[in-house]
CSV table of C-alpha atoms and ligand atoms in Angstrom, one decimal:
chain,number,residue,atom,x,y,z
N,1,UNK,CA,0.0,0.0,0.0
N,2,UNK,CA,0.9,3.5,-0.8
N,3,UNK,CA,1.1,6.9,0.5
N,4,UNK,CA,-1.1,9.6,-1.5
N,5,UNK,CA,1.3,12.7,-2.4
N,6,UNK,CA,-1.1,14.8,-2.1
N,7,UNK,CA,-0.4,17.6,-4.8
N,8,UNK,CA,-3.4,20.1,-4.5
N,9,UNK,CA,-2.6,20.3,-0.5
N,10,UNK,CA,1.4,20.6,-1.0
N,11,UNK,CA,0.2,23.1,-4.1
N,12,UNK,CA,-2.6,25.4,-1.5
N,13,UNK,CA,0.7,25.4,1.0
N,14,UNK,CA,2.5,27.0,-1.3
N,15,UNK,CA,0.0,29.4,-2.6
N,16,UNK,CA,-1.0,30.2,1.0
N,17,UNK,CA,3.1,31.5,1.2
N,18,UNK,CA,2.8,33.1,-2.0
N,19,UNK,CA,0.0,35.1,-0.4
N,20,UNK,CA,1.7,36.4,2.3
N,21,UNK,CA,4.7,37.3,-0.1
N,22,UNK,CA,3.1,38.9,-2.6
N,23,UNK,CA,1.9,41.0,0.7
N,24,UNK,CA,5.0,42.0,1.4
N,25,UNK,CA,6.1,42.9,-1.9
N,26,UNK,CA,3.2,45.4,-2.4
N,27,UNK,CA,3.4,46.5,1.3
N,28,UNK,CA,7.9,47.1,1.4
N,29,UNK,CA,8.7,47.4,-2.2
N,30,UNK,CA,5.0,48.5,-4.1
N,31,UNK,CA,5.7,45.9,-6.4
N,32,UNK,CA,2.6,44.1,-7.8
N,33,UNK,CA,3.5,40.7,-9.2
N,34,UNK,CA,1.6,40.6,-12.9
N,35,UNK,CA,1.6,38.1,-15.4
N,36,UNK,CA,0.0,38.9,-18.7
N,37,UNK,CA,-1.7,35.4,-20.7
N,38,UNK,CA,-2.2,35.6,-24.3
N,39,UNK,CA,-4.7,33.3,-25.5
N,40,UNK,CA,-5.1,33.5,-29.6
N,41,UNK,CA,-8.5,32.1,-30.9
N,42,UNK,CA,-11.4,30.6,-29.0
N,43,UNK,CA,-10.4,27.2,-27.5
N,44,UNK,CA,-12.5,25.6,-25.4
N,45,UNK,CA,-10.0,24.0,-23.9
N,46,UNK,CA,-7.6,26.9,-23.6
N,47,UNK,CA,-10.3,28.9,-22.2
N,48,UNK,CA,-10.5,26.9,-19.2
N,49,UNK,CA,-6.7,26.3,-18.5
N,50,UNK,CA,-6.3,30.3,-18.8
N,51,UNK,CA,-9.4,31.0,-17.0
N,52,UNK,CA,-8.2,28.9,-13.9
N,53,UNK,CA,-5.0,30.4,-14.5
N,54,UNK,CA,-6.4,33.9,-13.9
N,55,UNK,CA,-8.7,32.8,-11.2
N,56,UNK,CA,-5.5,31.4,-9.2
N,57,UNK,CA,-3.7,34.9,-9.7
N,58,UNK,CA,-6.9,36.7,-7.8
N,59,UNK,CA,-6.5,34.7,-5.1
N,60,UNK,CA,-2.5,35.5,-4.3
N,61,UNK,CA,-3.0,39.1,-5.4
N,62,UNK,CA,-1.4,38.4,-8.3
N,63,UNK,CA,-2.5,40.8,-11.5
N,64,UNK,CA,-3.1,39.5,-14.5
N,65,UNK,CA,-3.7,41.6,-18.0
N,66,UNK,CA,-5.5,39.1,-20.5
N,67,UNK,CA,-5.3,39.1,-24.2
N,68,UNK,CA,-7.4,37.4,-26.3
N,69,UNK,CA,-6.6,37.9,-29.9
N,70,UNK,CA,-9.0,36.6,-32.6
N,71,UNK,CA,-7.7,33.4,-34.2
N,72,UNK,CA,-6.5,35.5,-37.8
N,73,UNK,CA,-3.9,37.0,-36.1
N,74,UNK,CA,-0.7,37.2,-37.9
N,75,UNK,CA,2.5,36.5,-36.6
N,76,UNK,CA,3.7,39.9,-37.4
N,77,UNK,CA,0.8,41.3,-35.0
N,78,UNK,CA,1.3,38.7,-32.5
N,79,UNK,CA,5.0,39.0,-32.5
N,80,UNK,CA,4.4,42.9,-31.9
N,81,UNK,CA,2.3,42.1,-28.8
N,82,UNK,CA,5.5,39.7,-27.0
N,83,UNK,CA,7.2,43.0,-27.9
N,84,UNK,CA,5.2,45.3,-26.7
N,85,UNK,CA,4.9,43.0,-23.2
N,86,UNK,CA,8.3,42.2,-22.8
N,87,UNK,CA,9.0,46.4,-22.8
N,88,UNK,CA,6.1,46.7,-20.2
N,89,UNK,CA,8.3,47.1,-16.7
N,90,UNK,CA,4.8,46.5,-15.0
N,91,UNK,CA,4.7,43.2,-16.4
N,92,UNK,CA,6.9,40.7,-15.3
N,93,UNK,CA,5.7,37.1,-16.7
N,94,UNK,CA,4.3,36.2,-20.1
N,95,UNK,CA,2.2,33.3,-20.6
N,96,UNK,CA,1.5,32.1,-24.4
N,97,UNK,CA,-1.4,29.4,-23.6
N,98,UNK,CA,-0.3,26.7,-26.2
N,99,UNK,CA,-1.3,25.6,-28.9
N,100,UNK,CA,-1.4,28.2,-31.2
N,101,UNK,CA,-3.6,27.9,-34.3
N,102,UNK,CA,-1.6,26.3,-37.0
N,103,UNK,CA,-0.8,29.5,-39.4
N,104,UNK,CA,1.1,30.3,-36.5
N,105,UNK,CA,4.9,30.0,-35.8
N,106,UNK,CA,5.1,28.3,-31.9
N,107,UNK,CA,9.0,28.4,-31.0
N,108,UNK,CA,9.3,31.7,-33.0
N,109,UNK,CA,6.7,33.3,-30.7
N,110,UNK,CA,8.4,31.5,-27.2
N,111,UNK,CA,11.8,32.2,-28.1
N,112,UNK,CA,10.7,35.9,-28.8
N,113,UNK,CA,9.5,36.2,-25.0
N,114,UNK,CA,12.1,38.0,-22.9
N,115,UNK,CA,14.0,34.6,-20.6
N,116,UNK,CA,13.5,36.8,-17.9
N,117,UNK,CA,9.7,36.9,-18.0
N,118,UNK,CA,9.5,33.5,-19.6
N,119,UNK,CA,7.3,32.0,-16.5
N,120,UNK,CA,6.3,28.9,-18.3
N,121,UNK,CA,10.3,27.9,-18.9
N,122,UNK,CA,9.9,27.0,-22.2
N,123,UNK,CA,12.3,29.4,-23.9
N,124,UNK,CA,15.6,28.2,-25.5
N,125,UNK,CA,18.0,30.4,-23.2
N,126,UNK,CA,15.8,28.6,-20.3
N,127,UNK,CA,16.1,25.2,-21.8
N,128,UNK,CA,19.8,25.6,-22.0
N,129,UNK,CA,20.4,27.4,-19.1
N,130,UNK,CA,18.4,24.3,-17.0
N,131,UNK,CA,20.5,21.5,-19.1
N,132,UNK,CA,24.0,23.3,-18.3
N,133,UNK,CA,22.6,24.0,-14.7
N,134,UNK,CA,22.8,27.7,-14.8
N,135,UNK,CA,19.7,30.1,-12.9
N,136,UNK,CA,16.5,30.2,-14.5
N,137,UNK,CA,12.8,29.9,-14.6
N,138,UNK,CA,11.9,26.3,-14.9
N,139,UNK,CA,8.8,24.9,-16.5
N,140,UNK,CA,6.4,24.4,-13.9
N,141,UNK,CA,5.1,21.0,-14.4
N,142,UNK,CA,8.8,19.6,-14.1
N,143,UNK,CA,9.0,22.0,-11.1
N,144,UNK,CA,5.9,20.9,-9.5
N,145,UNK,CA,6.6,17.5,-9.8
N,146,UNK,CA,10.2,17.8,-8.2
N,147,UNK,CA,8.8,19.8,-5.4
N,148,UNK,CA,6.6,16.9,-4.8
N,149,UNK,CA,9.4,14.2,-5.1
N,150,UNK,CA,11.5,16.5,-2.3
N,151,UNK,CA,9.5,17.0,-0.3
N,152,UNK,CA,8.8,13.3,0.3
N,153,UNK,CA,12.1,11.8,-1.0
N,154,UNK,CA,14.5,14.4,0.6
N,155,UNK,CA,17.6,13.6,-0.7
N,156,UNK,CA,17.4,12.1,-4.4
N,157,UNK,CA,20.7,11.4,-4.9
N,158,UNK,CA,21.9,8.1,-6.6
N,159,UNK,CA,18.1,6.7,-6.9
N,160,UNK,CA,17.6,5.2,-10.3
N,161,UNK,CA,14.8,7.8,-12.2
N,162,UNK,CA,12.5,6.7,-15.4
N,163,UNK,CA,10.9,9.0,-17.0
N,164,UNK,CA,8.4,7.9,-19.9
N,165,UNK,CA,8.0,10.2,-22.3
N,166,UNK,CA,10.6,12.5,-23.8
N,167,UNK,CA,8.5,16.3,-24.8
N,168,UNK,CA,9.9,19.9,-24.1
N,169,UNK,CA,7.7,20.4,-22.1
N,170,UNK,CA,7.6,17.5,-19.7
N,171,UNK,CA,10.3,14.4,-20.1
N,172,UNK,CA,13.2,16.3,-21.0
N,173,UNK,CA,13.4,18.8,-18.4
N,174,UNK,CA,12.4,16.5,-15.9
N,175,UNK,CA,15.1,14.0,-17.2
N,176,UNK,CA,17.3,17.0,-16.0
N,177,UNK,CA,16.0,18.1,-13.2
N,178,UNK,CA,16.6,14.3,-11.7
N,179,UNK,CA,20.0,14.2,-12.9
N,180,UNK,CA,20.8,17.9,-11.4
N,181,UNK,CA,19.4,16.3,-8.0
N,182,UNK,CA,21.8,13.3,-9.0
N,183,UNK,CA,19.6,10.7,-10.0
N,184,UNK,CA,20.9,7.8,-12.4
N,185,UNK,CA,17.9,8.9,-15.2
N,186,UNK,CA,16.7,7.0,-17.6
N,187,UNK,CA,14.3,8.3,-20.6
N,188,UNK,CA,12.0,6.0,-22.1
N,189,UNK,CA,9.6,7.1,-25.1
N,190,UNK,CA,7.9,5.0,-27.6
N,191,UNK,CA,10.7,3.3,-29.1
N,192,UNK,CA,12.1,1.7,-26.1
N,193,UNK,CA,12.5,-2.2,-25.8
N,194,UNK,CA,11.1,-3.8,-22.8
N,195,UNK,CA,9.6,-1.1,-21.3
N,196,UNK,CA,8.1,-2.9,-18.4
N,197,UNK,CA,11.2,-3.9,-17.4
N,198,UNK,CA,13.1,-0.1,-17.5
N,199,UNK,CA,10.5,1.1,-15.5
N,200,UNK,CA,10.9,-2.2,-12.9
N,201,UNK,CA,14.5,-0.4,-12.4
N,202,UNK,CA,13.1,2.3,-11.1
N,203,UNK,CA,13.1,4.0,-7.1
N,204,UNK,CA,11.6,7.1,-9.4
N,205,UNK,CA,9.0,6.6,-12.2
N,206,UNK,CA,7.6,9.4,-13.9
N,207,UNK,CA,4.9,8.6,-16.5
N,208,UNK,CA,4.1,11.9,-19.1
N,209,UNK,CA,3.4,9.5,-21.9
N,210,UNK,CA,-0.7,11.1,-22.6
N,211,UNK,CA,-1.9,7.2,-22.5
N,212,UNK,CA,-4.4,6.5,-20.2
N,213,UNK,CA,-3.4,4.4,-17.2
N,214,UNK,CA,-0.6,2.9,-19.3
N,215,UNK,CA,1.7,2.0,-17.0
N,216,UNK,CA,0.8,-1.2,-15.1
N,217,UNK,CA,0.9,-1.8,-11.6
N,218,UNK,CA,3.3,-5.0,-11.8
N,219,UNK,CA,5.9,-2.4,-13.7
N,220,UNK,CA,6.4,-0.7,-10.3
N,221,UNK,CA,9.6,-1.8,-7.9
N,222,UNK,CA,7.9,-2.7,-4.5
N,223,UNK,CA,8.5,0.8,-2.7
N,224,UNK,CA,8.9,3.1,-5.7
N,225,UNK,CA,7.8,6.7,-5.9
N,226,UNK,CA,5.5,7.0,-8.7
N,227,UNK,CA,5.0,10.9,-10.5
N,228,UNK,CA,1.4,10.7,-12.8
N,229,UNK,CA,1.8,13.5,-14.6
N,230,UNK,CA,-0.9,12.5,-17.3
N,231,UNK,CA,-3.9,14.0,-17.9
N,232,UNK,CA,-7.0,12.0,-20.0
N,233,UNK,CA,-10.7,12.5,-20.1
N,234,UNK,CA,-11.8,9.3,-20.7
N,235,UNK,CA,-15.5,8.2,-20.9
N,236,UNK,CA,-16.2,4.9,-18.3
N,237,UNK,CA,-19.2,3.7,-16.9
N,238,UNK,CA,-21.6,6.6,-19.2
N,239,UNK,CA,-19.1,9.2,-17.1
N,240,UNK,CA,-16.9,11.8,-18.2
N,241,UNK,CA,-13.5,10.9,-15.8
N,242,UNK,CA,-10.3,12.1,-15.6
N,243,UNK,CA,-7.5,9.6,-15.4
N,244,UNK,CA,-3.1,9.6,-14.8
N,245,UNK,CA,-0.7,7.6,-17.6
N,246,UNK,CA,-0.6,5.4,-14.5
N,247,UNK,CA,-3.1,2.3,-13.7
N,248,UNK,CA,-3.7,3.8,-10.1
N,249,UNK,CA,-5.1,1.2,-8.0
N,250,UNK,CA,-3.3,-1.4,-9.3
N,251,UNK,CA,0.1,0.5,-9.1
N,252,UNK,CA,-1.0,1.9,-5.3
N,253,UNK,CA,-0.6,-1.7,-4.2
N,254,UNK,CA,3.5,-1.7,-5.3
N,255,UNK,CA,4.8,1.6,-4.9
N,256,UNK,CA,5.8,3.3,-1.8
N,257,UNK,CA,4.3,6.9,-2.8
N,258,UNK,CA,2.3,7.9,-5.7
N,259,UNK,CA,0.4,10.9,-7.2
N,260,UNK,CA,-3.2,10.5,-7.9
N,261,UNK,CA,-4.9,11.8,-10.8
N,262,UNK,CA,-7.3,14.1,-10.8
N,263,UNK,CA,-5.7,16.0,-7.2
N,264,UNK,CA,-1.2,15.7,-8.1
N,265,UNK,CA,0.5,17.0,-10.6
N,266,UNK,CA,-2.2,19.1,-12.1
N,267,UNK,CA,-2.6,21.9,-9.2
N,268,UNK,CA,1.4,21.7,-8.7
N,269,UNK,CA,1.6,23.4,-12.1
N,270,UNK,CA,-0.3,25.9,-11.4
N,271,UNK,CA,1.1,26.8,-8.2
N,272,UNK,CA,4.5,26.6,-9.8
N,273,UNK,CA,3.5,29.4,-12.6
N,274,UNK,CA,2.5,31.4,-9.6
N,275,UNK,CA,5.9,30.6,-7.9
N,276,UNK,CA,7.8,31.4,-11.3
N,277,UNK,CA,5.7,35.1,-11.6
N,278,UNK,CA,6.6,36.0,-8.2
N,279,UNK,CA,10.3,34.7,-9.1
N,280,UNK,CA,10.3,36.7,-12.3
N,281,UNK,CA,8.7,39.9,-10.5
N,282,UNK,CA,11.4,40.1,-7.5
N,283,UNK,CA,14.4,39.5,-10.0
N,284,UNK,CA,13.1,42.2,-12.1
N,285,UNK,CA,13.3,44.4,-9.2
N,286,UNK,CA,16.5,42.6,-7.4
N,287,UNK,CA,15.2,41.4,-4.5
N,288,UNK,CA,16.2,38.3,-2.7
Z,1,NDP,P1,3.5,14.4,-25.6
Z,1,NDP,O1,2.4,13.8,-26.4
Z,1,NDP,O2,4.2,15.6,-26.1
Z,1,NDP,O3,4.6,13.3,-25.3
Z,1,NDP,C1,4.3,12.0,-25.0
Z,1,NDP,C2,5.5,11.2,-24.8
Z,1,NDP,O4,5.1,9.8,-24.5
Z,1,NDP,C3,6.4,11.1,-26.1
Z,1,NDP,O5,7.7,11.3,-25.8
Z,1,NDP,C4,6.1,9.7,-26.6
Z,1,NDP,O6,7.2,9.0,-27.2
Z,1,NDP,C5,5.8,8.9,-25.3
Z,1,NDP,N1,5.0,7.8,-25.6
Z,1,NDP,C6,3.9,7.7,-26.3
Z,1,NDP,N2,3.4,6.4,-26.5
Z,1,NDP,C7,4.3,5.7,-25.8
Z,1,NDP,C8,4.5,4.3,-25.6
Z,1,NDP,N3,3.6,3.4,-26.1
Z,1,NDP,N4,5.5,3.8,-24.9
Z,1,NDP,C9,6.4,4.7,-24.4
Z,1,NDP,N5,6.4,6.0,-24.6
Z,1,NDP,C10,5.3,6.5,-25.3
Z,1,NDP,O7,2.9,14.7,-24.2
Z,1,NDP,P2,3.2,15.7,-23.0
Z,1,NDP,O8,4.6,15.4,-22.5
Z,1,NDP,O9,2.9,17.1,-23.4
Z,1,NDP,O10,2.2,15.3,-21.9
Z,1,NDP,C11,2.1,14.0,-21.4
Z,1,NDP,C12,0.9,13.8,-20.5
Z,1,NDP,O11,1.0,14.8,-19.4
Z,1,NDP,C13,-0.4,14.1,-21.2
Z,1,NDP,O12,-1.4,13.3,-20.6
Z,1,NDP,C14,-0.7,15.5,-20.8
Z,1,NDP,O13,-2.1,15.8,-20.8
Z,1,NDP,C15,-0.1,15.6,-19.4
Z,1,NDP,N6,0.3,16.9,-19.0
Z,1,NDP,C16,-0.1,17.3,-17.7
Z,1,NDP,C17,0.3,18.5,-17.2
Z,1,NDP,C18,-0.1,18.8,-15.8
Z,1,NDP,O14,-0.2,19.9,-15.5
Z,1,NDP,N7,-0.3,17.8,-15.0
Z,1,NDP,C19,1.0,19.5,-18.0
Z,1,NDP,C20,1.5,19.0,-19.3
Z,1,NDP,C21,1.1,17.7,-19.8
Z,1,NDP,P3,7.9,9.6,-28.7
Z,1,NDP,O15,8.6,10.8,-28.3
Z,1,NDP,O16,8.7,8.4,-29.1
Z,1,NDP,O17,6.7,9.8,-29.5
């Protein structure tokens, strides 16, 4: 049996210390933490992560400016928008909700955000600066996640990490931020052999593969920390549900600790684009 890691509680701690700095910010420095979110077109989907993105920001005092350009933007336009936010002093994080409607240039846009203000960590200079282990913002989904593993693991050094699933946004960094906190990592993606048995090898398995409940519970080492980072609507039983890359109840009976799906990794990102605004809003005005 397993211990819950309990992300949405670890992730309101955090936002309840966010709260009291942002506080202090406003009250010794005047300085009021913003983040502006770009969201081009009408997504449903999109809607709701930005609108929950927002609604988290009212609740730590953080401001947010909101722009919601129509979905025949052009790049020129929406390239003159990053540059008109990244020369805002008032603004200090800038959110691009991905994707972007075809016609449009992704990594142009992210690479055009300032690094500085780049709170979601996908920016080359972040990238690199995370894989040679300088300072920088990190994206917050790998952040969350090793906040998580931390705070129940401690010290990860020499534990034997998987990670499944190799994207920008999610393997890779996470691939480095285990081997920064000197984990033996392995990265596993769809074109590795046995993969039951790589993730048997593992004290640390992190599943981002977008499968749902793909990894099995008899691929877990007894005792293993398992990260779910997934995140499917499936429909079961005439219900709308929403289920890990990670068969939970079966893999709650081998590991030690494991994040459930909906309630883990999901409100941990979140918290951590708070964490990364604040971050990005003291830098900008040098303050420890
Ligand atoms: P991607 O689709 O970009 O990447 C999926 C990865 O899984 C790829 O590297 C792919 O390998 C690998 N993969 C696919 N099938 C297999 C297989 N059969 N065996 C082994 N590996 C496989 O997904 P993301 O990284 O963006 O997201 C992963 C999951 O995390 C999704 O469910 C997503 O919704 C969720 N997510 C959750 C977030 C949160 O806040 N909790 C934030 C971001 C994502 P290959 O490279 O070879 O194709």
């Amino acid at each position: 049996m397993a211990i819950r890691l309990d992300g949405k509680a670890f992730a309101d701690g955090l936002c309840e210390k966010l709260i009291t700095e942002v506080e202090g910010l406003k009250a010794a420095h005047g300085l009021r933490p913003c983040i502006a979110v770009v969201l081009v077109g009408e997504d449903p989907a999109s809607q709701v992560y930005v609108r929950n993105k927002v609604k988290r920001c009212e609740q730590l005092g953080i401001d947010s400016i909101e722009h919601r350009p129509a979905d025949n933007i052009t790049q020129a336009e929406l390239m003159a928008l990053i540059d008109e936010l990244n020369g805002n002093d008032d603004v200090h994080g800038i959110l691009v909700q991905l994707p972007l409607p075809e016609h449009l240039d992704e990594d142009q846009v992210i690479n055009a955000i300032q690094p500085e203000k780049d709170v979601d960590g996908f920016n080359l200079l972040n990238v690199g600066r995370l894989s040679v282990g300088q300072k920088g913002l990190l994206p917050c989904t790998p952040l969350g996640s090793m906040m998580l593993l931390k705070d129940h693991l401690g010290d990860l050094s020499g534990l034997n990490a998987v990670v499944v699933g190799r994207s920008n946004i999610v393997g890779k960094p996470m691939a480095q931020l285990l081997l920064r906190e000197n984990c033996t990592v392995t990265i596993a993606h769809s074109k590795t052999k046995n993969l039951a048995d790589v993730c048997r090898s593992a004290d640390i398995l992190v599943a981002a593969v977008g499968r749902p409940r793909f990894v099995q519970g008899d691929w877990i080492k007894p005792g293993a920390t398992v990260i779910d980072v997934g995140i499917n609507r499936i429909e079961e039983d005439g219900k709308n549900r929403l289920v890990g890359d990670v068969d939970y109840d079966a893999a709650f009976e081998h590991a030690g600790a494991i994040t459930p799906v909906p309630g883990g990794i999901g409100p941990m990102t979140i918290a951590c684009l708070m964490y990364n605004t604040v971050a990005a809003a003291k830098a900008a005005n040098k303050i420890e």
